[in-house]
mmCIF file of C-alpha atoms in Angstrom:
data_model
loop_
_atom_site.group_PDB
_atom_site.id
_atom_site.type_symbol
_atom_site.label_atom_id
_atom_site.label_comp_id
_atom_site.label_asym_id
_atom_site.label_seq_id
_atom_site.Cartn_x
_atom_site.Cartn_y
_atom_site.Cartn_z
ATOM 1 C CA ILE S 1 116.405 162.038 53.481
ATOM 2 C CA LEU S 2 113.956 159.282 51.868
ATOM 3 C CA ILE S 3 111.184 159.424 52.759
ATOM 4 C CA LYS S 4 108.768 156.912 51.719
ATOM 5 C CA ASP S 5 105.237 156.774 52.310
ATOM 6 C CA ALA S 6 102.615 159.430 53.410
ATOM 7 C CA GLU S 7 102.896 157.424 57.144
ATOM 8 C CA ALA S 8 106.088 157.814 58.624
ATOM 9 C CA LEU S 9 105.957 160.875 56.989
ATOM 10 C CA GLU S 10 102.419 161.925 59.573
ATOM 11 C CA VAL S 11 104.394 159.343 62.207
ATOM 12 C CA ALA S 12 108.003 160.890 62.962
ATOM 13 C CA HIS S 13 106.668 164.298 64.964
ATOM 14 C CA LYS S 14 105.543 162.323 67.423
ATOM 15 C CA VAL S 15 108.190 160.947 68.114
ATOM 16 C CA GLN S 16 109.644 160.645 71.814
ATOM 17 C CA VAL S 17 112.151 157.854 71.591
ATOM 18 C CA VAL S 18 114.205 157.169 69.724
ATOM 19 C CA ALA S 19 116.337 154.059 69.576
ATOM 20 C CA PHE S 20 119.128 153.616 67.646
ATOM 21 C CA ASP S 21 121.967 150.459 66.807
ATOM 22 C CA LYS S 22 125.415 151.104 67.723
ATOM 23 C CA THR S 23 127.605 149.223 65.530
ATOM 24 C CA GLY S 24 127.259 151.266 62.111
ATOM 25 C CA THR S 25 124.829 153.682 63.088
ATOM 26 C CA LEU S 26 126.525 155.443 65.714
ATOM 27 C CA THR S 27 130.466 154.200 65.250
ATOM 28 C CA GLU S 28 131.888 154.303 62.392
ATOM 29 C CA GLY S 29 131.969 150.843 61.777
ATOM 30 C CA ARG S 30 135.298 149.632 60.946
ATOM 31 C CA PRO S 31 136.110 148.379 63.542
ATOM 32 C CA ARG S 32 140.318 147.788 64.253
ATOM 33 C CA LEU S 33 141.818 145.039 66.101
ATOM 34 C CA ALA S 34 143.126 147.240 69.424
ATOM 35 C CA ALA S 35 144.629 144.404 72.168
ATOM 36 C CA PHE S 36 144.248 140.251 71.424
ATOM 37 C CA GLU S 37 145.799 137.988 75.009
ATOM 38 C CA ALA S 38 145.791 134.338 75.388
ATOM 39 C CA ALA S 39 145.212 132.736 78.606
ATOM 40 C CA ASP S 40 148.685 130.629 78.230
ATOM 41 C CA GLY S 41 150.796 133.714 77.176
ATOM 42 C CA GLY S 42 151.252 132.444 73.070
ATOM 43 C CA ALA S 43 149.367 135.972 71.119
ATOM 44 C CA GLU S 44 150.539 135.257 67.681
ATOM 45 C CA GLY S 45 149.092 131.780 68.454
ATOM 46 C CA LEU S 46 145.538 132.536 69.384
ATOM 47 C CA LEU S 47 145.534 135.739 66.316
ATOM 48 C CA LYS S 48 146.336 132.426 64.524
ATOM 49 C CA ALA S 49 143.528 130.487 65.296
ATOM 50 C CA ALA S 50 141.015 133.282 65.571
ATOM 51 C CA ALA S 51 141.951 134.837 61.794
ATOM 52 C CA SER S 52 142.147 130.706 60.702
ATOM 53 C CA VAL S 53 138.352 130.311 62.254
ATOM 54 C CA GLN S 54 136.323 133.953 60.524
ATOM 55 C CA ALA S 55 138.634 133.224 57.251
ATOM 56 C CA GLY S 56 135.862 133.080 55.683
ATOM 57 C CA SER S 57 133.493 135.224 57.218
ATOM 58 C CA GLU S 58 132.927 138.800 56.050
ATOM 59 C CA HIS S 59 131.909 139.760 59.276
ATOM 60 C CA PRO S 60 132.994 143.480 60.515
ATOM 61 C CA LEU S 61 134.880 142.472 63.251
ATOM 62 C CA ALA S 62 135.967 139.276 61.740
ATOM 63 C CA LYS S 63 137.817 141.467 58.749
ATOM 64 C CA ALA S 64 139.441 142.981 61.510
ATOM 65 C CA VAL S 65 141.270 140.274 62.975
ATOM 66 C CA LEU S 66 141.985 138.710 59.575
ATOM 67 C CA GLU S 67 143.224 142.805 58.656
ATOM 68 C CA ALA S 68 145.830 142.307 61.506
ATOM 69 C CA ALA S 69 146.525 138.290 60.974
ATOM 70 C CA SER S 70 147.881 139.312 57.472
ATOM 71 C CA GLN S 71 149.876 142.026 58.689
ATOM 72 C CA ARG S 72 151.979 140.171 61.298
ATOM 73 C CA GLY S 73 152.782 138.018 58.869
ATOM 74 C CA LEU S 74 151.051 134.886 60.001
ATOM 75 C CA PRO S 75 149.448 131.837 57.697
ATOM 76 C CA ILE S 76 145.467 131.231 57.822
ATOM 77 C CA ALA S 77 145.704 127.958 58.783
ATOM 78 C CA PRO S 78 142.364 125.426 56.895
ATOM 79 C CA ALA S 79 138.990 125.951 59.115
ATOM 80 C CA ARG S 80 136.178 122.554 58.711
ATOM 81 C CA GLU S 81 132.901 123.022 59.453
ATOM 82 C CA ALA S 82 132.886 126.483 60.216
ATOM 83 C CA ARG S 83 129.509 128.523 60.766
ATOM 84 C CA ALA S 84 127.917 131.642 61.989
ATOM 85 C CA VAL S 85 126.328 131.482 65.700
ATOM 86 C CA ALA S 86 123.495 134.254 65.072
ATOM 87 C CA GLY S 87 124.141 136.610 68.054
ATOM 88 C CA ARG S 88 126.716 134.922 69.083
ATOM 89 C CA GLY S 89 129.813 133.906 67.938
ATOM 90 C CA MET S 90 131.145 131.183 64.730
ATOM 91 C CA SER S 91 132.761 127.832 65.538
ATOM 92 C CA ALA S 92 135.110 126.042 62.786
ATOM 93 C CA VAL S 93 137.652 122.715 63.827
ATOM 94 C CA VAL S 94 140.819 124.226 63.094
ATOM 95 C CA ASP S 95 144.195 122.018 63.397
ATOM 96 C CA GLY S 96 141.403 118.720 64.590
ATOM 97 C CA ARG S 97 140.392 121.612 67.367
ATOM 98 C CA GLU S 98 136.636 122.443 68.269
ATOM 99 C CA LEU S 99 137.548 126.347 68.478
ATOM 100 C CA ARG S 100 134.732 128.879 69.211
ATOM 101 C CA LEU S 101 134.698 132.645 68.721
ATOM 102 C CA GLY S 102 132.076 135.433 70.262
ATOM 103 C CA SER S 103 130.404 136.911 72.808
ATOM 104 C CA THR S 104 130.536 136.845 76.815
ATOM 105 C CA ARG S 105 127.556 134.635 76.546
ATOM 106 C CA TRP S 106 128.542 131.919 74.457
ATOM 107 C CA MET S 107 131.257 131.513 77.173
ATOM 108 C CA ARG S 108 129.316 131.088 79.442
ATOM 109 C CA GLU S 109 126.679 129.426 78.165
ATOM 110 C CA LEU S 110 129.410 126.571 77.096
ATOM 111 C CA GLY S 111 131.013 127.007 80.555
ATOM 112 C CA VAL S 112 134.295 128.096 79.743
ATOM 113 C CA ASP S 113 135.747 129.419 83.614
ATOM 114 C CA LEU S 114 136.145 133.344 82.280
ATOM 115 C CA SER S 115 138.020 134.053 84.954
ATOM 116 C CA PRO S 116 142.398 133.887 84.134
ATOM 117 C CA LEU S 117 141.262 137.020 81.498
ATOM 118 C CA GLU S 118 138.061 138.635 83.389
ATOM 119 C CA GLN S 119 139.695 141.878 85.070
ATOM 120 C CA ARG S 120 141.293 142.319 81.669
ATOM 121 C CA ALA S 121 138.582 142.096 79.899
ATOM 122 C CA ALA S 122 136.594 144.821 82.748
ATOM 123 C CA GLN S 123 139.167 146.846 81.603
ATOM 124 C CA LEU S 124 139.171 147.099 78.111
ATOM 125 C CA GLU S 125 135.427 147.062 78.258
ATOM 126 C CA GLY S 126 135.705 149.953 80.758
ATOM 127 C CA GLU S 127 137.413 151.632 77.632
ATOM 128 C CA GLY S 128 134.458 151.715 75.606
ATOM 129 C CA ARG S 129 136.602 148.053 73.353
ATOM 130 C CA THR S 130 134.187 145.180 72.227
ATOM 131 C CA VAL S 131 135.297 141.778 74.085
ATOM 132 C CA SER S 132 135.291 138.394 72.645
ATOM 133 C CA TRP S 133 136.953 135.034 73.811
ATOM 134 C CA LEU S 134 138.074 132.234 72.322
ATOM 135 C CA ALA S 135 137.877 128.566 72.800
ATOM 136 C CA ASP S 136 138.781 125.373 72.868
ATOM 137 C CA ALA S 137 135.773 122.821 72.781
ATOM 138 C CA THR S 138 137.552 119.931 72.719
ATOM 139 C CA PRO S 139 137.272 117.495 74.945
ATOM 140 C CA ARG S 140 136.079 120.503 77.102
ATOM 141 C CA ALA S 141 135.298 124.179 76.467
ATOM 142 C CA ARG S 142 138.981 125.832 77.756
ATOM 143 C CA LEU S 143 139.549 129.077 77.526
ATOM 144 C CA LEU S 144 142.743 130.084 75.119
ATOM 145 C CA GLY S 145 142.383 134.027 75.612
ATOM 146 C CA LEU S 146 140.145 137.287 74.510
ATOM 147 C CA LEU S 147 139.991 140.002 70.915
ATOM 148 C CA ALA S 148 139.556 143.164 72.159
ATOM 149 C CA PHE S 149 138.235 145.999 69.392
ATOM 150 C CA GLY S 150 137.819 149.756 69.156
ATOM 151 C CA ASP S 151 134.823 151.837 66.174
ATOM 152 C CA GLU S 152 134.851 154.904 66.477
ATOM 153 C CA PRO S 153 132.039 156.795 66.802
ATOM 154 C CA LYS S 154 130.788 159.019 64.333
ATOM 155 C CA ALA S 155 132.109 162.933 64.217
ATOM 156 C CA THR S 156 127.960 163.841 64.390
ATOM 157 C CA ALA S 157 126.446 160.846 66.543
ATOM 158 C CA ARG S 158 127.399 163.075 69.492
ATOM 159 C CA GLN S 159 125.802 166.073 68.107
ATOM 160 C CA ALA S 160 122.858 164.517 66.192
ATOM 161 C CA VAL S 161 122.378 162.702 70.047
ATOM 162 C CA GLU S 162 121.937 166.464 71.669
ATOM 163 C CA VAL S 163 119.837 167.682 68.696
ATOM 164 C CA LEU S 164 117.229 165.002 69.867
ATOM 165 C CA HIS S 165 117.342 166.232 73.274
ATOM 166 C CA ALA S 166 116.667 170.083 72.221
ATOM 167 C CA GLN S 167 113.590 168.679 70.326
ATOM 168 C CA GLY S 168 112.465 166.887 73.719
ATOM 169 C CA VAL S 169 113.900 163.461 72.191
ATOM 170 C CA LYS S 170 115.074 160.678 74.674
ATOM 171 C CA SER S 171 117.479 158.016 73.511
ATOM 172 C CA ALA S 172 118.373 154.405 73.716
ATOM 173 C CA MET S 173 121.046 151.830 72.349
ATOM 174 C CA VAL S 174 120.340 148.469 71.742
ATOM 175 C CA THR S 175 123.080 146.933 71.006
ATOM 176 C CA GLY S 176 123.862 142.937 71.312
ATOM 177 C CA ASP S 177 127.807 144.599 72.249
ATOM 178 C CA ASN S 178 128.909 143.545 75.582
ATOM 179 C CA ARG S 179 127.683 145.838 78.823
ATOM 180 C CA GLY S 180 131.101 147.564 79.647
ATOM 181 C CA ALA S 181 131.710 148.870 75.873
ATOM 182 C CA ALA S 182 127.657 149.694 75.779
ATOM 183 C CA ARG S 183 128.158 151.830 78.078
ATOM 184 C CA ALA S 184 131.366 153.263 77.631
ATOM 185 C CA ILE S 185 130.287 154.395 73.836
ATOM 186 C CA ALA S 186 126.780 156.105 75.323
ATOM 187 C CA GLY S 187 128.574 158.170 77.320
ATOM 188 C CA ALA S 188 130.592 160.136 76.206
ATOM 189 C CA LEU S 189 127.444 160.776 73.136
ATOM 190 C CA GLY S 190 125.327 161.251 75.887
ATOM 191 C CA ILE S 191 122.836 158.317 75.208
ATOM 192 C CA ASP S 192 119.785 158.628 77.562
ATOM 193 C CA GLU S 193 119.353 154.318 78.015
ATOM 194 C CA VAL S 194 120.915 151.040 76.571
ATOM 195 C CA ARG S 195 120.008 147.523 76.281
ATOM 196 C CA ALA S 196 122.681 145.872 76.424
ATOM 197 C CA GLU S 197 123.793 142.477 75.017
ATOM 198 C CA VAL S 198 120.684 142.026 73.014
ATOM 199 C CA LEU S 199 120.247 138.859 70.724
ATOM 200 C CA PRO S 200 119.345 139.601 66.378
ATOM 201 C CA GLN S 201 115.698 138.275 67.058
ATOM 202 C CA ASP S 202 115.018 140.086 71.143
ATOM 203 C CA LYS S 203 115.206 143.335 69.014
ATOM 204 C CA ALA S 204 112.940 144.120 67.789
ATOM 205 C CA ALA S 205 110.431 142.858 71.420
ATOM 206 C CA ILE S 206 112.769 145.751 72.993
ATOM 207 C CA VAL S 207 111.737 147.618 70.902
ATOM 208 C CA ALA S 208 107.720 146.778 71.543
ATOM 209 C CA GLU S 209 109.217 147.324 75.448
ATOM 210 C CA LEU S 210 109.846 150.871 74.815
ATOM 211 C CA ARG S 211 105.845 151.730 72.885
ATOM 212 C CA ALA S 212 104.506 149.240 75.395
ATOM 213 C CA ALA S 213 103.329 152.569 77.727
ATOM 214 C CA GLY S 214 102.374 154.859 74.939
ATOM 215 C CA THR S 215 105.709 156.213 73.488
ATOM 216 C CA THR S 216 105.954 156.787 70.211
ATOM 217 C CA VAL S 217 109.140 154.848 69.468
ATOM 218 C CA ALA S 218 111.541 155.481 66.085
ATOM 219 C CA MET S 219 114.445 152.706 65.372
ATOM 220 C CA VAL S 220 117.396 153.208 63.450
ATOM 221 C CA GLY S 221 119.693 151.056 62.234
ATOM 222 C CA ASP S 222 122.066 149.738 59.757
ATOM 223 C CA GLY S 223 122.250 145.466 59.400
ATOM 224 C CA ILE S 224 120.513 142.553 58.712
ATOM 225 C CA ASN S 225 119.644 141.848 62.661
ATOM 226 C CA ASP S 226 117.395 145.548 62.801
ATOM 227 C CA ALA S 227 115.097 144.670 59.995
ATOM 228 C CA PRO S 228 112.328 143.632 62.475
ATOM 229 C CA ALA S 229 113.020 146.360 65.182
ATOM 230 C CA LEU S 230 112.999 148.506 61.920
ATOM 231 C CA ALA S 231 109.730 147.301 61.542
ATOM 232 C CA ALA S 232 108.659 147.019 65.149
ATOM 233 C CA ALA S 233 108.161 150.594 65.854
ATOM 234 C CA ASP S 234 106.656 153.324 64.949
ATOM 235 C CA VAL S 235 109.099 154.986 62.031
ATOM 236 C CA GLY S 236 112.005 153.319 61.191
ATOM 237 C CA PHE S 237 115.319 154.954 59.965
ATOM 238 C CA SER S 238 117.684 152.674 58.091
ATOM 239 C CA MET S 239 121.409 153.902 56.982
ATOM 240 C CA SER S 240 122.214 153.934 52.675
ATOM 241 C CA THR S 241 125.129 153.003 53.582
ATOM 242 C CA GLY S 242 123.341 149.546 55.157
ATOM 243 C CA THR S 243 122.016 146.487 53.855
ATOM 244 C CA GLU S 244 118.523 146.652 51.968
ATOM 245 C CA VAL S 245 116.634 144.624 53.782
ATOM 246 C CA ALA S 246 116.817 147.028 56.710
ATOM 247 C CA MET S 247 115.386 149.916 54.170
ATOM 248 C CA HIS S 248 113.050 147.796 53.417
ATOM 249 C CA ALA S 249 111.882 147.711 56.559
ATOM 250 C CA ALA S 250 112.222 151.675 57.183
ATOM 251 C CA GLY S 251 110.335 153.806 56.818
ATOM 252 C CA VAL S 252 112.261 156.189 56.314
ATOM 253 C CA THR S 253 115.990 155.681 54.676
ATOM 254 C CA LEU S 254 118.538 158.684 55.309
ATOM 255 C CA MET S 255 120.917 159.147 52.408
ATOM 256 C CA ARG S 256 123.924 160.168 53.736
ATOM 257 C CA GLY S 257 125.226 157.552 57.151
ATOM 258 C CA ASP S 258 124.806 160.656 59.641
ATOM 259 C CA PRO S 259 122.846 160.391 62.604
ATOM 260 C CA ARG S 260 122.509 163.931 61.945
ATOM 261 C CA LEU S 261 119.397 163.369 59.295
ATOM 262 C CA VAL S 262 117.111 161.261 62.067
ATOM 263 C CA ALA S 263 116.792 164.539 64.341
ATOM 264 C CA ASP S 264 116.212 166.370 60.817
ATOM 265 C CA ALA S 265 113.926 163.911 59.474
ATOM 266 C CA ILE S 266 111.668 163.822 63.654
ATOM 267 C CA ASP S 267 112.284 167.966 62.929
ATOM 268 C CA ILE S 268 110.962 168.241 58.768
ATOM 269 C CA SER S 269 107.540 166.112 60.263
ATOM 270 C CA ARG S 270 107.218 168.660 62.595
ATOM 271 C CA ARG S 271 106.996 171.469 60.300
ATOM 272 C CA THR S 272 104.857 169.407 57.484
ATOM 273 C CA TYR S 273 102.591 169.072 60.191
ATOM 274 C CA ALA S 274 102.587 172.161 62.105
ATOM 275 C CA LYS S 275 101.200 173.697 58.282
ATOM 276 C CA ILE S 276 98.579 171.251 57.672
ATOM 277 C CA ARG S 277 97.324 171.920 60.652
ATOM 278 C CA GLN S 278 97.975 176.150 60.172
ATOM 279 C CA ASN S 279 96.312 175.126 56.113
ATOM 280 C CA LEU S 280 93.512 173.682 56.761
ATOM 281 C CA PHE S 281 92.931 176.118 59.395
ATOM 282 C CA TRP S 282 93.377 179.443 56.773
ATOM 283 C CA ALA S 283 90.927 176.800 55.062
ATOM 284 C CA PHE S 284 88.320 176.674 57.705
ATOM 285 C CA VAL S 285 88.170 180.375 58.927
ATOM 286 C CA TYR S 286 87.537 181.291 55.114
ATOM 287 C CA ASN S 287 84.286 179.238 54.512
ATOM 288 C CA VAL S 288 82.956 180.634 58.059
ATOM 289 C CA VAL S 289 82.797 183.254 56.748
ATOM 290 C CA GLY S 290 81.881 182.742 53.852
ATOM 291 C CA ILE S 291 79.250 180.898 53.278
ATOM 292 C CA PRO S 292 76.439 182.141 56.024
ATOM 293 C CA LEU S 293 77.117 185.603 53.742
ATOM 294 C CA ALA S 294 76.689 183.906 50.515
ATOM 295 C CA ALA S 295 73.466 182.020 51.871
ATOM 296 C CA PHE S 296 71.886 185.040 52.753
ATOM 297 C CA GLY S 297 73.148 186.826 48.839
ATOM 298 C CA LEU S 298 75.293 189.189 50.935
ATOM 299 C CA LEU S 299 78.489 188.251 49.202
ATOM 300 C CA ASN S 300 79.706 189.060 45.552
ATOM 301 C CA PRO S 301 80.618 186.022 43.304
ATOM 302 C CA MET S 302 83.247 187.654 41.959
ATOM 303 C CA LEU S 303 84.976 188.338 45.641
ATOM 304 C CA ALA S 304 83.600 184.884 46.392
ATOM 305 C CA GLY S 305 85.691 183.450 43.467
ATOM 306 C CA ALA S 306 88.136 185.882 44.333
ATOM 307 C CA ALA S 307 88.449 185.060 48.089
ATOM 308 C CA MET S 308 88.459 181.180 47.022
ATOM 309 C CA ALA S 309 91.248 181.713 44.459
ATOM 310 C CA PHE S 310 93.428 184.054 47.113
ATOM 311 C CA SER S 311 92.459 181.302 49.658
ATOM 312 C CA SER S 312 94.067 178.451 47.614
ATOM 313 C CA VAL S 313 96.965 180.482 47.203
ATOM 314 C CA SER S 314 97.850 181.095 50.896
ATOM 315 C CA VAL S 315 97.449 176.890 51.511
ATOM 316 C CA VAL S 316 100.292 177.118 48.493
ATOM 317 C CA THR S 317 102.173 179.776 49.462
ATOM 318 C CA ASN S 318 102.358 178.470 52.854
ATOM 319 C CA ALA S 319 104.407 175.577 52.249
ATOM 320 C CA LEU S 320 106.143 176.452 50.074
ATOM 321 C CA ALA S 321 107.761 178.259 52.901
ATOM 322 C CA LEU S 322 108.926 174.847 54.288
ATOM 323 C CA ARG S 323 111.565 175.252 51.335
ATOM 324 C CA ARG S 324 113.734 177.178 53.228
ATOM 325 C CA TRP S 325 114.382 175.113 55.920
ATOM 326 C CA LYS S 326 117.959 173.936 56.860
ATOM 327 C CA GLY S 327 119.174 170.800 59.368
ATOM 328 C CA THR S 328 121.415 170.330 61.455
ATOM 329 C CA ALA S 329 123.382 167.921 58.230
ATOM 330 C CA ALA S 330 122.984 170.091 55.922
#
């Protein structure tokens, strides 16, 4: 646990709500293509088109699609005008068709009729799958099919949430994923509150909303999209397995991708704050007793020097007791 500044250490002990990003923070961040279904029955053509749209992308979902296409030996057609649409998906021109691959929100904005596969999508989302849709926007938007991705929760994620609850800290998930998949993952991990289908630029607003009632909020994330929310929180926690932008925006960096370290960092802050208060109390007691005695000439200078030395030794010894601390992720 790398605590970058004193303010982060001082604030963390007051945290009442921890808001987690989902992908790469609570989940492994290595999605795989779990299912793909075409509206017209041509499943391999759907996968080929989706891979062509994402051929130049470094997004984890794109890598999962490209890996699935490679395993099936499907040729990838060249794409033109490929671009990422923030918080929505990707667009590209493939074989003269303007293809759109992305979220349910984007498909609705484009006016795509999702009813042919809507029931199947709801079933997959209920299983915790992330669903993306592929549509052809020429001459007008029509559905080509869906792709469903699976990303397993980290083995330590549930324990991390349980330890936070034991500390009296509530948990929330703030993710751009669909509501069904987000609720399925949150239910499996025991998370208290879910904010799904959140656009990257809106994550900071969600954190501000959580803080509005005077609640001290921590944000945990690992991606570029999480950086504004990390900066907006009272204290930000970034994963060292994530982007440099996220680590720069956060006050605390977790040197392993283990969410249990969040609870450990809060525990360290609480214990450190308690030691500070204990040391201030004893220093205050020494002075309350010693100063009046010295003022009335009732305190031998040698005894005063010894008391001062003992005060310093007791403070240092009390602080060093923190070295015996071991966290849940140790």
